[in-house]
């Protein structure tokens, strides 16, 4: 069909996401797909049965706009038991259509034209476009390689009277780095007595290894009082296709976010909300995640240890960065495409997570895969 008008794009620089590009290529050439972040193993049958139960019970119509109260109550219990913080399910918790919708609704609610938001790169790809769609301006600070730690003096130097939001993400996609207590304390310090709000993307809160404590903003009451915490059951229960997430925030901030949320999706999926509420009651369903994924991380890292790739430590998420500078001087995108086509293992280049496509010769591999998939992929990587 031919459209004869003129389109002025609201997002002129947005192309197809790198996850879709690399997954598409993996499917096309039949490569092992360690590119997109999703598990290739079955989810809990108990959870499937619960969704089925609630569908059969007839709970198939619109959920309440902020989310089903039973799920909001269970999220409140989990936040209290995990971080010792109280969020009011009535006014301070909203269930969203995945963390992606949560991020979009928070940014849209907070950013006015001309406001600035600080994004720490490499960053998840949906933050900056949401700021731009709101007429905001993104200011970037880069994590310091090779440790992927935050450069706080740089972040601080970006703050000015127009700064409205700072976004953090821990455990961090794509690097697998985690923020430490000192980072959270510094963030608390530099935003104290300001009107800056923090968007803390904690979708990998339960995927953290080596006994490290996940440094949620929830542990820091003053910081939490000006923060949005974003969570995702897609990550926690291996159900990325269900797109169910949540936001925690003080009531005054949440009231603004709900105004946006109601016009983006109005409400999220009803039977899944009931099922997740029941499933959350058994804490083991999320407390076993660090051990479960650490075993996968160790398996994959152990197998590629003797390859020519250099392992960059992953402390959280289900991603492993591998540095290939000893193998090739190719650009990340070119090398990732070549490894997919010639060797049959798909990964994701990290450069698209930077606005200026910074190229550090590292690729991101997802280890949320079966032992068999990880073993096959690692064997191939050892031949490169
Ligand atoms: C850091 C980060 N934030 C948000 C999301 C989106 O989560 P959801 O699938 O629940 O929308 C992802 C998914 O990969 C992510 O890695």
mmCIF file of N, CA and C and ligand atoms in Angstrom, residues 97-100 103 124 127 169 173 201 203-204 232 235 240 243-244, ligand 1:
data_model
loop_
_atom_site.group_PDB
_atom_site.id
_atom_site.type_symbol
_atom_site.label_atom_id
_atom_site.label_comp_id
_atom_site.label_asym_id
_atom_site.label_seq_id
_atom_site.Cartn_x
_atom_site.Cartn_y
_atom_site.Cartn_z
ATOM 1 N N UNK A 97 2.299 -3.735 32.178
ATOM 2 C CA UNK A 97 2.482 -4.709 31.093
ATOM 3 C C UNK A 97 3.981 -4.856 30.837
ATOM 4 N N UNK A 98 4.644 -5.523 31.756
ATOM 5 C CA UNK A 98 6.100 -5.686 31.680
ATOM 6 C C UNK A 98 6.817 -4.447 32.197
ATOM 7 N N UNK A 99 8.129 -4.614 32.416
ATOM 8 C CA UNK A 99 8.926 -3.470 32.871
ATOM 9 C C UNK A 99 9.002 -2.408 31.783
ATOM 10 N N UNK A 100 8.894 -2.822 30.537
ATOM 11 C CA UNK A 100 8.991 -1.851 29.440
ATOM 12 C C UNK A 100 7.887 -0.798 29.555
ATOM 13 N N UNK A 103 8.646 1.484 32.523
ATOM 14 C CA UNK A 103 9.669 2.497 32.204
ATOM 15 C C UNK A 103 9.035 3.636 31.391
ATOM 16 N N UNK A 124 19.954 -0.037 28.725
ATOM 17 C CA UNK A 124 18.815 -0.717 28.109
ATOM 18 C C UNK A 124 18.172 0.241 27.104
ATOM 19 N N UNK A 127 15.148 3.429 27.452
ATOM 20 C CA UNK A 127 15.157 4.639 28.291
ATOM 21 C C UNK A 127 15.167 5.930 27.444
ATOM 22 N N UNK A 169 20.389 0.999 36.778
ATOM 23 C CA UNK A 169 19.967 -0.373 36.477
ATOM 24 C C UNK A 169 20.959 -1.324 37.147
ATOM 25 N N UNK A 173 22.018 -4.858 32.728
ATOM 26 C CA UNK A 173 21.989 -5.347 31.353
ATOM 27 C C UNK A 173 22.582 -4.240 30.485
ATOM 28 N N UNK A 201 15.893 0.618 37.708
ATOM 29 C CA UNK A 201 15.463 -0.566 36.966
ATOM 30 C C UNK A 201 16.096 -1.783 37.638
ATOM 31 N N UNK A 203 14.924 -5.063 37.377
ATOM 32 C CA UNK A 203 14.245 -6.260 36.863
ATOM 33 C C UNK A 203 15.013 -7.546 37.157
ATOM 34 N N UNK A 204 16.335 -7.432 37.354
ATOM 35 C CA UNK A 204 17.138 -8.635 37.668
ATOM 36 C C UNK A 204 17.430 -8.734 39.166
ATOM 37 N N UNK A 232 10.119 -6.974 37.177
ATOM 38 C CA UNK A 232 9.551 -7.744 36.059
ATOM 39 C C UNK A 232 9.401 -9.209 36.443
ATOM 40 N N UNK A 235 11.411 -11.760 34.197
ATOM 41 C CA UNK A 235 12.761 -12.197 34.578
ATOM 42 C C UNK A 235 12.694 -13.170 35.752
ATOM 43 N N UNK A 240 9.187 -14.289 30.070
ATOM 44 C CA UNK A 240 9.344 -12.988 29.399
ATOM 45 C C UNK A 240 8.172 -12.687 28.461
ATOM 46 N N UNK A 243 4.880 -10.568 29.818
ATOM 47 C CA UNK A 243 4.912 -9.108 29.965
ATOM 48 C C UNK A 243 4.115 -8.628 31.184
ATOM 49 N N UNK A 244 4.570 -9.026 32.339
ATOM 50 C CA UNK A 244 3.949 -8.556 33.582
ATOM 51 C C UNK A 244 5.041 -8.032 34.509
HETATM 52 C C1 LIG B 1 17.290 -3.777 32.103
HETATM 53 C C2 LIG B 1 15.957 -4.164 31.573
HETATM 54 N N1 LIG B 1 14.905 -3.391 31.860
HETATM 55 C C3 LIG B 1 13.681 -3.691 31.406
HETATM 56 C C4 LIG B 1 13.446 -4.798 30.628
HETATM 57 C C5 LIG B 1 12.074 -5.087 30.114
HETATM 58 O O1 LIG B 1 11.417 -6.052 30.882
HETATM 59 P P1 LIG B 1 10.011 -6.646 30.450
HETATM 60 O O2 LIG B 1 10.278 -7.808 29.554
HETATM 61 O O3 LIG B 1 9.348 -7.032 31.727
HETATM 62 O O4 LIG B 1 9.261 -5.567 29.727
HETATM 63 C C6 LIG B 1 14.520 -5.627 30.296
HETATM 64 C C7 LIG B 1 14.315 -6.801 29.423
HETATM 65 O O5 LIG B 1 15.237 -7.329 28.836
HETATM 66 C C8 LIG B 1 15.802 -5.299 30.789
HETATM 67 O O6 LIG B 1 16.869 -6.060 30.504
#
